[in-house]
JSON list of C-alpha atoms in Angstrom, two decimals:
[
{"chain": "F", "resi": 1, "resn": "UNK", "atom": "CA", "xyz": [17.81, 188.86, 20.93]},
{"chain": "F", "resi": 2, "resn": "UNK", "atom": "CA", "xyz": [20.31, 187.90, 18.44]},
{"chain": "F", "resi": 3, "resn": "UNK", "atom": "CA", "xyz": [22.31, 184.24, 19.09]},
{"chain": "F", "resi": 4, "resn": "UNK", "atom": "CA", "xyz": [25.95, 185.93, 21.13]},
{"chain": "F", "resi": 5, "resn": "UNK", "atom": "CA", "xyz": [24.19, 188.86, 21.97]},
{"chain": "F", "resi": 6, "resn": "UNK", "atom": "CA", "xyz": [22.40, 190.48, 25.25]},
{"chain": "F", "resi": 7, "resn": "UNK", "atom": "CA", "xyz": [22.05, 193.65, 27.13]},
{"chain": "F", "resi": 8, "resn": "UNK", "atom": "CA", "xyz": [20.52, 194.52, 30.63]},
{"chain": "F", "resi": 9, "resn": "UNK", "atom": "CA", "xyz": [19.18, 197.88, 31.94]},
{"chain": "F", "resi": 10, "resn": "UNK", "atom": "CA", "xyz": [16.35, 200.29, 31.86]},
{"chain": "F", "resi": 11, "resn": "UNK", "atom": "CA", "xyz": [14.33, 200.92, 29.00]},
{"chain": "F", "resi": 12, "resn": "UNK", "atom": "CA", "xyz": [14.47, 198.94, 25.30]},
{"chain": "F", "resi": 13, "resn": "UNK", "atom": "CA", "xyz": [17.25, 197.16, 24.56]},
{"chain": "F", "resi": 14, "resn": "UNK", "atom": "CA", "xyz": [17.92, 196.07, 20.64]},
{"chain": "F", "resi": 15, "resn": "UNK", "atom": "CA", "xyz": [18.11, 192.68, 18.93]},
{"chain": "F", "resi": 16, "resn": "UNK", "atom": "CA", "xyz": [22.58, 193.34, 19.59]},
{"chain": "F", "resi": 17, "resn": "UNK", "atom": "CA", "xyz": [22.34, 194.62, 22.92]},
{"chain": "F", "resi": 18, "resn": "UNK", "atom": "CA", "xyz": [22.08, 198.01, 23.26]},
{"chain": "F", "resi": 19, "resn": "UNK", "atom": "CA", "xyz": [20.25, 199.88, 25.49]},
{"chain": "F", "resi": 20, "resn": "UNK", "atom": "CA", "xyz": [18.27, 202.85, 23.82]},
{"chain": "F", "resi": 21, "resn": "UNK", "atom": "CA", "xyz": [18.04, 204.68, 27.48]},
{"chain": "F", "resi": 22, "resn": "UNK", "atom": "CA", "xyz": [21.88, 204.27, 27.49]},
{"chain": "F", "resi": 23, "resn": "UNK", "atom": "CA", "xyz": [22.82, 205.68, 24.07]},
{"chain": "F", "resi": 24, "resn": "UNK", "atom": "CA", "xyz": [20.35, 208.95, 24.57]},
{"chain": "F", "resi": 25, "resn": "UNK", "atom": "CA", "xyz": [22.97, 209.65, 27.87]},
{"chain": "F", "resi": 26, "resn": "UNK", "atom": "CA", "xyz": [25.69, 209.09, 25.73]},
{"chain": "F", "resi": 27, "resn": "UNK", "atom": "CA", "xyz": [27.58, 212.10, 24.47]},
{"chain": "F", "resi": 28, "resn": "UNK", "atom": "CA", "xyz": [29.26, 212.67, 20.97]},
{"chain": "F", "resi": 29, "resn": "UNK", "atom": "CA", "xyz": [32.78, 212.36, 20.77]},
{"chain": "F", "resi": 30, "resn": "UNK", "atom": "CA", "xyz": [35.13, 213.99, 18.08]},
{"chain": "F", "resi": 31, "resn": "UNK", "atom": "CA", "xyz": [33.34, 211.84, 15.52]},
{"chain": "F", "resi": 32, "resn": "UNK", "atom": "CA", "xyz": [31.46, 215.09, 13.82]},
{"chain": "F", "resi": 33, "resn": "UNK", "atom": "CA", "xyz": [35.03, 216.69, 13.92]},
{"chain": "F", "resi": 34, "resn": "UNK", "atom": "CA", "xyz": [36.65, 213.31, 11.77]},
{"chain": "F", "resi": 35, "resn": "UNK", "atom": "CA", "xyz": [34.15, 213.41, 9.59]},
{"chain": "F", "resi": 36, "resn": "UNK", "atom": "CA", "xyz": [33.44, 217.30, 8.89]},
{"chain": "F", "resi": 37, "resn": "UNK", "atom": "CA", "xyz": [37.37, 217.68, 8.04]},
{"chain": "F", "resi": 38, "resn": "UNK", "atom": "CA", "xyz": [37.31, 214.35, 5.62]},
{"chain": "F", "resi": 39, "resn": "UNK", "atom": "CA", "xyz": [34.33, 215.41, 3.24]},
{"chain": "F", "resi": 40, "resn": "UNK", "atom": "CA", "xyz": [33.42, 218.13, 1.27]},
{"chain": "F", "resi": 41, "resn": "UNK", "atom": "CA", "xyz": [31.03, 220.67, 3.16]},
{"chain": "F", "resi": 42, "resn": "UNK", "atom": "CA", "xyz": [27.48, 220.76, 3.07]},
{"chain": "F", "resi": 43, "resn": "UNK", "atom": "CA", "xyz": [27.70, 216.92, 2.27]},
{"chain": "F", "resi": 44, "resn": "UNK", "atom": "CA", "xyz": [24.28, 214.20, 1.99]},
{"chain": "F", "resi": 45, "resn": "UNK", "atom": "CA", "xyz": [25.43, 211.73, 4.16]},
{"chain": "F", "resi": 46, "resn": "UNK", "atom": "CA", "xyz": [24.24, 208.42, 4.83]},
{"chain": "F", "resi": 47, "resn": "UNK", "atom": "CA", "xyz": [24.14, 206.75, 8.19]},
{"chain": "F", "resi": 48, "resn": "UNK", "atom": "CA", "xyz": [24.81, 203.40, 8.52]},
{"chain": "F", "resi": 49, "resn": "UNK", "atom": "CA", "xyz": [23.43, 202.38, 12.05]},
{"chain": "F", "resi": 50, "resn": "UNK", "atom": "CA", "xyz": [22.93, 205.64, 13.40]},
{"chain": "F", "resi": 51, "resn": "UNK", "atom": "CA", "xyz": [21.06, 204.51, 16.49]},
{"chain": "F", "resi": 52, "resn": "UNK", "atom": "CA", "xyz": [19.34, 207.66, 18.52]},
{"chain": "F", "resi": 53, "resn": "UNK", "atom": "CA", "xyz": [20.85, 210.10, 16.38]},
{"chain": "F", "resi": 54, "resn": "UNK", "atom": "CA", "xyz": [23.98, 210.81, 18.71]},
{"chain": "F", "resi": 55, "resn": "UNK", "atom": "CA", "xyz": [26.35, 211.82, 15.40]},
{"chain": "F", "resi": 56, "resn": "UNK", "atom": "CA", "xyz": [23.46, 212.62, 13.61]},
{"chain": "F", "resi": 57, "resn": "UNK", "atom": "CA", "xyz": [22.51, 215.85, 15.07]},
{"chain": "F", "resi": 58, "resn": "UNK", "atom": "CA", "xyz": [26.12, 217.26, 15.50]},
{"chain": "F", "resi": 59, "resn": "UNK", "atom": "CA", "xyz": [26.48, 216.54, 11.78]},
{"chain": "F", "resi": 60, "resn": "UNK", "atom": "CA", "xyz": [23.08, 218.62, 11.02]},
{"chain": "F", "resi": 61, "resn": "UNK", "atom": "CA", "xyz": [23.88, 221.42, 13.06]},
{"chain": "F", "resi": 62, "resn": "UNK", "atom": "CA", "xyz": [27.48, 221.74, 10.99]},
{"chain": "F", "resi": 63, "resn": "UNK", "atom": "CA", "xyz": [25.26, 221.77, 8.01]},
{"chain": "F", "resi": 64, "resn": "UNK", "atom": "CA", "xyz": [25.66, 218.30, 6.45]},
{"chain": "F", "resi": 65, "resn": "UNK", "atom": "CA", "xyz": [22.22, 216.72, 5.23]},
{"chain": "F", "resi": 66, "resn": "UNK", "atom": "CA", "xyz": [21.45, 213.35, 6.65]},
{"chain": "F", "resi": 67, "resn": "UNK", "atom": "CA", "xyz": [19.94, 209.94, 6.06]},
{"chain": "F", "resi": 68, "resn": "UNK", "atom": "CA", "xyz": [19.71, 208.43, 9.10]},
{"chain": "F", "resi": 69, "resn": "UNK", "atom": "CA", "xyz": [19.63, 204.01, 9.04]},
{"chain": "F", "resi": 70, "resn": "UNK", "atom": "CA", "xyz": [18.93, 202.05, 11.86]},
{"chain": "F", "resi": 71, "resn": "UNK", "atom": "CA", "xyz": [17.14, 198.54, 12.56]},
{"chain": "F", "resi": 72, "resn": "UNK", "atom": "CA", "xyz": [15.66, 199.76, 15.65]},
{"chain": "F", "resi": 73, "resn": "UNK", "atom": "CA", "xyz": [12.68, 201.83, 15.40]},
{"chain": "F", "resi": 74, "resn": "UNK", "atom": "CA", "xyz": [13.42, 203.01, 18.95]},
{"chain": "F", "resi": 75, "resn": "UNK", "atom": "CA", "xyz": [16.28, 204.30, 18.57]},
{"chain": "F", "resi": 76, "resn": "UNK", "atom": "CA", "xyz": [15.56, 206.28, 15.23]},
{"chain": "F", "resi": 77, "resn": "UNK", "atom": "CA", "xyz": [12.07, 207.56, 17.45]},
{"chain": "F", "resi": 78, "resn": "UNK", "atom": "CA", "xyz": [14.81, 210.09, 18.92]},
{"chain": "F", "resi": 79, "resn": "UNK", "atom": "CA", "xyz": [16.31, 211.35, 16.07]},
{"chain": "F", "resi": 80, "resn": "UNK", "atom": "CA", "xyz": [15.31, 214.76, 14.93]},
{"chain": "F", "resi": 81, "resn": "UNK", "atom": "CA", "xyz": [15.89, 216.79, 11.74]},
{"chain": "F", "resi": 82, "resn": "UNK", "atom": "CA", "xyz": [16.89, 214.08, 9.04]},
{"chain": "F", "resi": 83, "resn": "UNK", "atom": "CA", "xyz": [15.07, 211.58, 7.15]},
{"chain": "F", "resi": 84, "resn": "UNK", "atom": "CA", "xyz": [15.13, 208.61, 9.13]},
{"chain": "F", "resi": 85, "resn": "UNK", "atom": "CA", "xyz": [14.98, 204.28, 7.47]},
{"chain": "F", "resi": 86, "resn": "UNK", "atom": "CA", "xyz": [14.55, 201.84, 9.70]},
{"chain": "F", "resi": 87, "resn": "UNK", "atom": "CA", "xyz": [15.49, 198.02, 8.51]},
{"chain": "F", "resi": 88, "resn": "UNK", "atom": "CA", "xyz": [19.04, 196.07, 7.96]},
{"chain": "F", "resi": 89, "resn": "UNK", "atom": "CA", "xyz": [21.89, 197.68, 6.69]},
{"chain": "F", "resi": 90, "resn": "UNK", "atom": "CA", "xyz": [22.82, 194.53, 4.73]},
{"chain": "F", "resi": 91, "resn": "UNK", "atom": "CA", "xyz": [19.49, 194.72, 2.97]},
{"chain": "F", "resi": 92, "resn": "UNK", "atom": "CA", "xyz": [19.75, 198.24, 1.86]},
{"chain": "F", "resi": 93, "resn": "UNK", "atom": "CA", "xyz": [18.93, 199.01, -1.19]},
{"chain": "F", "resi": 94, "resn": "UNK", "atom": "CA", "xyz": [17.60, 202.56, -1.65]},
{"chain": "F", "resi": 95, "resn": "UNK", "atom": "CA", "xyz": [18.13, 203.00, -5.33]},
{"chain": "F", "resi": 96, "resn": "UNK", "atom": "CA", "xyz": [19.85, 206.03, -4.43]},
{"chain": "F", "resi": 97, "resn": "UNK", "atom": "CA", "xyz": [23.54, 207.60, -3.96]},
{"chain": "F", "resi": 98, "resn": "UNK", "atom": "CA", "xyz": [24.97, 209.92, -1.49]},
{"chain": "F", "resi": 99, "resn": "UNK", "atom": "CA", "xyz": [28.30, 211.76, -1.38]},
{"chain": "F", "resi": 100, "resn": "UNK", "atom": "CA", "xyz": [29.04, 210.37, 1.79]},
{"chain": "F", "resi": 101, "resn": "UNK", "atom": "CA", "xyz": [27.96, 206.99, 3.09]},
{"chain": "F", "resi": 102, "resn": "UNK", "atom": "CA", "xyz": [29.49, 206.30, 6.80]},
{"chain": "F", "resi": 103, "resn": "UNK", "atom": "CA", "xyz": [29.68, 203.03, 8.93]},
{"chain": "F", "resi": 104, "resn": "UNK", "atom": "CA", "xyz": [30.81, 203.88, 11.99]},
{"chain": "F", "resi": 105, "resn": "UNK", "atom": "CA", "xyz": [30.52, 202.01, 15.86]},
{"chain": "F", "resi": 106, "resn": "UNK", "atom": "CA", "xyz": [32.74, 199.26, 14.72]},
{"chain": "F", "resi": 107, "resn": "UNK", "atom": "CA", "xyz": [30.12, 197.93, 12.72]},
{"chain": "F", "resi": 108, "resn": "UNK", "atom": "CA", "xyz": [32.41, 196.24, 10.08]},
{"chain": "F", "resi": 109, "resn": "UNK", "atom": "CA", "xyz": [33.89, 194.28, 12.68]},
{"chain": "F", "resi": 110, "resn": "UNK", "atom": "CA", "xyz": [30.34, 192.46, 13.03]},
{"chain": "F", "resi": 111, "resn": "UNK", "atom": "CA", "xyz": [30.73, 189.08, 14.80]},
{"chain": "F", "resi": 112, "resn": "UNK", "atom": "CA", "xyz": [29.10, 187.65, 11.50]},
{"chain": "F", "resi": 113, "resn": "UNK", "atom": "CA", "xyz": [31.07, 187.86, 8.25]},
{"chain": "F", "resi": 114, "resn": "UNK", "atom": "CA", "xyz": [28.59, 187.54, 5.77]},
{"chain": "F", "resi": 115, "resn": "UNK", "atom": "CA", "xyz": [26.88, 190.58, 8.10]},
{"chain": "F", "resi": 116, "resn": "UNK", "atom": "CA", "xyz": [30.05, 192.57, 7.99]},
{"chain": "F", "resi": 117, "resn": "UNK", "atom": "CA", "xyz": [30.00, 191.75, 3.78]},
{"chain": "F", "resi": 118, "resn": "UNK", "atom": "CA", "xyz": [26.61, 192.47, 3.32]},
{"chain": "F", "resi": 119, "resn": "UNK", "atom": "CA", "xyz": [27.35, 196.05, 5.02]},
{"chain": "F", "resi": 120, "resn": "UNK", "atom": "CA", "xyz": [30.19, 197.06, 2.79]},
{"chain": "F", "resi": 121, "resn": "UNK", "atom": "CA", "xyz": [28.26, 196.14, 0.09]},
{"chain": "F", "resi": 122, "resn": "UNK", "atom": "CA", "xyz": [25.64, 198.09, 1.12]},
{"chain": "F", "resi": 123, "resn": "UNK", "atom": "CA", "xyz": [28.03, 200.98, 1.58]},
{"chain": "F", "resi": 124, "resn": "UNK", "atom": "CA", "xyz": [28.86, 200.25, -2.50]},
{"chain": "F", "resi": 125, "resn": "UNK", "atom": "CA", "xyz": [25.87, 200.26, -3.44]},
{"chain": "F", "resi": 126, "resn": "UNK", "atom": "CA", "xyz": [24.65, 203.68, -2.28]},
{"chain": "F", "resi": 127, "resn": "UNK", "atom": "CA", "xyz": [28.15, 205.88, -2.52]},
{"chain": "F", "resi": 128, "resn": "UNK", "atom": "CA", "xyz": [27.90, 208.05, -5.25]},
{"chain": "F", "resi": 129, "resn": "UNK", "atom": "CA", "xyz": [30.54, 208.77, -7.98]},
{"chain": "F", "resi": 130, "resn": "UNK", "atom": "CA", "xyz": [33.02, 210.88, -6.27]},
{"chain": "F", "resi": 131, "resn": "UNK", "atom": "CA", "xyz": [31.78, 210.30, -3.02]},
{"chain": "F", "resi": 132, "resn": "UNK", "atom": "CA", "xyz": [33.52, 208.22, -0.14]},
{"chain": "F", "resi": 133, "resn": "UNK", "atom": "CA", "xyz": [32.82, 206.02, 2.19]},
{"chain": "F", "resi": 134, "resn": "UNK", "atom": "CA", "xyz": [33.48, 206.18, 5.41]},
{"chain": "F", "resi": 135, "resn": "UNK", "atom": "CA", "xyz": [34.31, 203.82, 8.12]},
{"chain": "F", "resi": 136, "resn": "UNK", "atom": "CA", "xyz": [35.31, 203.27, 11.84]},
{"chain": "F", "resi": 137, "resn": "UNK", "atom": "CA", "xyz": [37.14, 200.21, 12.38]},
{"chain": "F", "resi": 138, "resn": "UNK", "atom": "CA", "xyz": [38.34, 199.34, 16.16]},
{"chain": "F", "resi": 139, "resn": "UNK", "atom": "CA", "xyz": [41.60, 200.48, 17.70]},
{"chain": "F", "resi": 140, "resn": "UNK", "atom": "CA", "xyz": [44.66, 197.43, 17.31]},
{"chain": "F", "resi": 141, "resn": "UNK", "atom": "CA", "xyz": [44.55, 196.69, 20.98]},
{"chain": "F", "resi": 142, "resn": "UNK", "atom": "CA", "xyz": [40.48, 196.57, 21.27]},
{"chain": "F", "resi": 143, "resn": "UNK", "atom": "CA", "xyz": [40.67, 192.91, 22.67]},
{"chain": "F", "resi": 144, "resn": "UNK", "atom": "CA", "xyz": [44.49, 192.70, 23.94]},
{"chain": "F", "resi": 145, "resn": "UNK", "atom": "CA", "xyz": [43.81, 195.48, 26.47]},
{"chain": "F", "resi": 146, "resn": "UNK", "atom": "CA", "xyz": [41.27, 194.35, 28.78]},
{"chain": "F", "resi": 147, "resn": "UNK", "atom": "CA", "xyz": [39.96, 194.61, 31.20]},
{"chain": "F", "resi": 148, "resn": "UNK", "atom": "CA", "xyz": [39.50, 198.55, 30.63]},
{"chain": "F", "resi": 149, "resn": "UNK", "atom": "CA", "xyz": [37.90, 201.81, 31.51]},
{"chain": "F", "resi": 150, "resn": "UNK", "atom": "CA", "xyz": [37.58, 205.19, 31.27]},
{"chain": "F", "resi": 151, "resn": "UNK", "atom": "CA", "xyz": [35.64, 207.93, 33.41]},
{"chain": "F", "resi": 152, "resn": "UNK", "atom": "CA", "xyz": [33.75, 210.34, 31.10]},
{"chain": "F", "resi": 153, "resn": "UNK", "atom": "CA", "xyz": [33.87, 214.33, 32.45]},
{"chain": "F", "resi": 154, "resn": "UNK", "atom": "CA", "xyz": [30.75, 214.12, 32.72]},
{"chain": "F", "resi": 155, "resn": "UNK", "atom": "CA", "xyz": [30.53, 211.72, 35.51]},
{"chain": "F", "resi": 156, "resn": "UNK", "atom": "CA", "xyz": [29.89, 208.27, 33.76]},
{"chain": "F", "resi": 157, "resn": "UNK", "atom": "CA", "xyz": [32.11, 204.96, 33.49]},
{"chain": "F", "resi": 158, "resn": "UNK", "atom": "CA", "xyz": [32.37, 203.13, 30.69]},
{"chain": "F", "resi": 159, "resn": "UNK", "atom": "CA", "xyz": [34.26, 199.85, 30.99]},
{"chain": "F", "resi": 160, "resn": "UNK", "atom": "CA", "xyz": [35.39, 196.99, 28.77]},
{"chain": "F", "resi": 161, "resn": "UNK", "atom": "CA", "xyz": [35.06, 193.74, 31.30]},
{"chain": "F", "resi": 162, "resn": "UNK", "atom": "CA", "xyz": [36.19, 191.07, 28.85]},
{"chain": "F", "resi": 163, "resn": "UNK", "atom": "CA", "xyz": [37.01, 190.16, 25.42]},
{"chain": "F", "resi": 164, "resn": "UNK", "atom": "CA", "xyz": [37.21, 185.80, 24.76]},
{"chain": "F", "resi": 165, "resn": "UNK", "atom": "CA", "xyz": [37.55, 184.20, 21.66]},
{"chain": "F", "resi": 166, "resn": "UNK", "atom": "CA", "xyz": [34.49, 181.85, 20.61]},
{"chain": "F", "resi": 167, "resn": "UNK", "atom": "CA", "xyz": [35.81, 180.62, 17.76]},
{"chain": "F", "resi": 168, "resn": "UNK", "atom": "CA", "xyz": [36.31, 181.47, 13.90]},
{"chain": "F", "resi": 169, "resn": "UNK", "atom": "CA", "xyz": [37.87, 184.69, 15.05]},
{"chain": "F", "resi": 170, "resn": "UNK", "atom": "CA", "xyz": [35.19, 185.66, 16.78]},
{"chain": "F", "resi": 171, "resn": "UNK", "atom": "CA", "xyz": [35.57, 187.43, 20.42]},
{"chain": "F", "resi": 172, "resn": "UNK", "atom": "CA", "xyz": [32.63, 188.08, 22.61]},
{"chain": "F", "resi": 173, "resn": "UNK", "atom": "CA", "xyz": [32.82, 191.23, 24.15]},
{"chain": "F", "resi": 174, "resn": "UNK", "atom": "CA", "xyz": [31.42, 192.69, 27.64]},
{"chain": "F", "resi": 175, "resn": "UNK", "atom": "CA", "xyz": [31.26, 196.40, 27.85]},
{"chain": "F", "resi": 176, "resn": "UNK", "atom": "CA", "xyz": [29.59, 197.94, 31.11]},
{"chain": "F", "resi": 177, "resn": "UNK", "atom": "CA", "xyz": [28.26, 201.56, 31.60]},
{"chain": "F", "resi": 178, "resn": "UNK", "atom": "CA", "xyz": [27.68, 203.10, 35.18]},
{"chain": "F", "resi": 179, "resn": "UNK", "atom": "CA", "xyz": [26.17, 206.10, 35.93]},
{"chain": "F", "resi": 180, "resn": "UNK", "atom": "CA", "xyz": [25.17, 207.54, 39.21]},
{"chain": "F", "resi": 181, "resn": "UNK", "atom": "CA", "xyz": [21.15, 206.28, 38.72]},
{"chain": "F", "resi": 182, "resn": "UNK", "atom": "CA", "xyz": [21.78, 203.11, 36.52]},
{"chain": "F", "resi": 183, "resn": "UNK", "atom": "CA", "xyz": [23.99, 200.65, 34.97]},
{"chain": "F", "resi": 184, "resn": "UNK", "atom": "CA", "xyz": [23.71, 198.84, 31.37]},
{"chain": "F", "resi": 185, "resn": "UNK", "atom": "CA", "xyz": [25.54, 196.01, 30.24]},
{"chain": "F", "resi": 186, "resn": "UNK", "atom": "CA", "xyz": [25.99, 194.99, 26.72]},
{"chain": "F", "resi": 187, "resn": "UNK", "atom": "CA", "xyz": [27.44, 191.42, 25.08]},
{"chain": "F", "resi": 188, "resn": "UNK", "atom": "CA", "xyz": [28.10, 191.49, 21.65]},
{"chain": "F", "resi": 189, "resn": "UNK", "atom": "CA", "xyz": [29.76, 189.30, 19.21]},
{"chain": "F", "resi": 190, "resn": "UNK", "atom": "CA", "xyz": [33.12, 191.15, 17.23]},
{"chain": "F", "resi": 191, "resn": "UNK", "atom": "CA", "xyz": [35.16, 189.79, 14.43]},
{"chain": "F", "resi": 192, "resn": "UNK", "atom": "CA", "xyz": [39.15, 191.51, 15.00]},
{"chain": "F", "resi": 193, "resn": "UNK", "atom": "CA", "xyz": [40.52, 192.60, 11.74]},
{"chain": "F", "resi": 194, "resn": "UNK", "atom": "CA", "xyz": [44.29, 193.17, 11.04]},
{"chain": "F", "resi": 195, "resn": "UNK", "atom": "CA", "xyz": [45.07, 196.06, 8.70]},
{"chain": "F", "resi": 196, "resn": "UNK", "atom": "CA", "xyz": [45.25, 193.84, 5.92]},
{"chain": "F", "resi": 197, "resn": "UNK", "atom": "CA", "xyz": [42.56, 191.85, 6.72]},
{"chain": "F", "resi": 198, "resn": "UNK", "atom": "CA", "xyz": [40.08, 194.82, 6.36]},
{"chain": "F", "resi": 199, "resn": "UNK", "atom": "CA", "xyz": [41.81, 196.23, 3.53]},
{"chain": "F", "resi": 200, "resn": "UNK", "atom": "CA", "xyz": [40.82, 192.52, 1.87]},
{"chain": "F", "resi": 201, "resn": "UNK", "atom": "CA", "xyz": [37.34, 193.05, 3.29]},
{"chain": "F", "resi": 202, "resn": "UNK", "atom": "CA", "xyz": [36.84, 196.42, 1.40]},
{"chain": "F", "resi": 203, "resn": "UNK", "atom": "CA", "xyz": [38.34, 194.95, -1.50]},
{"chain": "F", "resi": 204, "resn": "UNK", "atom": "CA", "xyz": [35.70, 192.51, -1.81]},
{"chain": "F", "resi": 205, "resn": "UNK", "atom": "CA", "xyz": [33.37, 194.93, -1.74]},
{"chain": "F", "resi": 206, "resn": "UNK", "atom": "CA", "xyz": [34.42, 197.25, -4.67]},
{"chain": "F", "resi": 207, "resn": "UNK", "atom": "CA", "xyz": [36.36, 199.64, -2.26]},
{"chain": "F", "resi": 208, "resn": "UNK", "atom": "CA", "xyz": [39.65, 200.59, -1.33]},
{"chain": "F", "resi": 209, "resn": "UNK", "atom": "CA", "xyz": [41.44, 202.77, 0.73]},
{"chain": "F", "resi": 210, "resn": "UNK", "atom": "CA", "xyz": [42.01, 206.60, 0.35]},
{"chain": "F", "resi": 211, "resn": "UNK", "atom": "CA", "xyz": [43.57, 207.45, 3.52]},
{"chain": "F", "resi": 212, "resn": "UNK", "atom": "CA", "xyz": [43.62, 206.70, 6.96]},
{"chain": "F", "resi": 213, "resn": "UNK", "atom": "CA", "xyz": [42.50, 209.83, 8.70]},
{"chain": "F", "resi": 214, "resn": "UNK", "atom": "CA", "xyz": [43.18, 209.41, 12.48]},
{"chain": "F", "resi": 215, "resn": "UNK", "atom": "CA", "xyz": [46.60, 208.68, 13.94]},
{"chain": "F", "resi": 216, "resn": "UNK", "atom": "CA", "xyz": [45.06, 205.50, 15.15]},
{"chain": "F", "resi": 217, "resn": "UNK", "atom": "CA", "xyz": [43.77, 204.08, 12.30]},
{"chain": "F", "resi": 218, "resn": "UNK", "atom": "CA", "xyz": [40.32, 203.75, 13.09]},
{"chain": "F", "resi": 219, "resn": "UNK", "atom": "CA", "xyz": [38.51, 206.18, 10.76]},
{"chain": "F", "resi": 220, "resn": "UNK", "atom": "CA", "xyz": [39.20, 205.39, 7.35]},
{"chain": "F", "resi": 221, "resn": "UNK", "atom": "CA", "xyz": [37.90, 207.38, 4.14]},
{"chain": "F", "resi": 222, "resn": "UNK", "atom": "CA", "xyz": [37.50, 204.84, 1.44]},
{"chain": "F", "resi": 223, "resn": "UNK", "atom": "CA", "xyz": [36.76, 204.89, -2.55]},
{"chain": "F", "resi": 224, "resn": "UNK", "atom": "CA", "xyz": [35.10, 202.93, -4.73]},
{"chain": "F", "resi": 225, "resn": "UNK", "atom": "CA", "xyz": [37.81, 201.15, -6.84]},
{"chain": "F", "resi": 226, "resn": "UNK", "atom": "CA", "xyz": [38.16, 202.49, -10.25]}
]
């Protein structure tokens, strides 16, 4: 387990926390729907950290090709239908480009910076000409508004317990998940990012903003600057 990090539960859990039992129950969002309306159709997409596959497969049955990325071989052991890489993101370095390379689960907002850089490099590195990147940043109130929850439909509860500042801009973060049989926890390390402050980030990185694609602000379709 990863300094910051921990995660209790049934089954596996992964160097940051998460609980592979846990993310199979989980169920997709309107992620596929974000994504399918922001690139062209029939897309090769590559994704970053794509644990058990839970975007993955909505994004295969809509007809997208995938390259599924994760550091945990147990979580990519459930994904089915795309070509599957297990190892860092940050240390990526296929030799290959895709029209769409994604980094979604807050995953830029990694607790370590030179983590968070090595990612959007990574994301550089493998987007091909044209192509976009895209990205899922977290909402503006993600640590103002806690504690939190919300009861899925389908009869789970998700719940953010607490968000505290460690230092160096760094929050650690409890989320909890309940469900009628079990209950996970996860602790996890998150860097919060102001608008400009991410926009800085990409620039670092060779990439810039296209256009913010949710009324939120947390999906964000980005280009490699010219």
């Amino acid at each position: 387990m990863r300094e910051g990090y921990d995660g209790t539960g049934p089954g596996a859990i992964t160097p940051d926390g998460c609980a592979v039992e846990l993310y199979t129950r989980l169920p997709v969002g309107d992620e596929p729907d974000v994504i399918a309306a922001a690139v062209p159709a029939g897309a090769h997409i590559l994704e970053l950290g794509s644990g058990v596959g839970r975007v993955t497969h909505a994004l295969l049955e809509r007809g997208f090709t995938v390259t599924a990325v994760d550091e945990s071989a147990e979580m990519l052991a459930h994904v089915r239908g795309a070509r599957t890489i297990c190892g860092p993101i940050e240390d990526l370095d296929l030799g290959e480009r895709f029209d769409v390379v994604m980094l979604a689960s807050f995953l830029v907002h990694n607790g370590d910076v030179e983590v968070s850089r090595g990612m959007l490099r990574a994301c550089t590195r493998h987007v091909a000409e044209g192509g976009c990147v895209l990205i899922q940043r977290e909402g503006g109130d993600y640590h103002a508004n806690v504690p939190r929850e919300r009861v899925d439909p389908s009869g789970f509860t998700v719940r953010i317990a607490s968000s505290e500042p460690v230092g160096d801009g760094v929050h650690s973060v409890r989320a909890e998940y309940v469900f009628p049989d079990a209950a996970w926890t996860q602790t996890f390390l998150a860097r919060p990012l102001t608008k400009e402050q991410f926009e800085e980030a990409l620039a670092e990185a060779g990439l810039e903003v296209d256009a913010y694609l949710t009324p939120d602000g947390m999906w964000v379709r980005a280009v490699p600057v010219a």
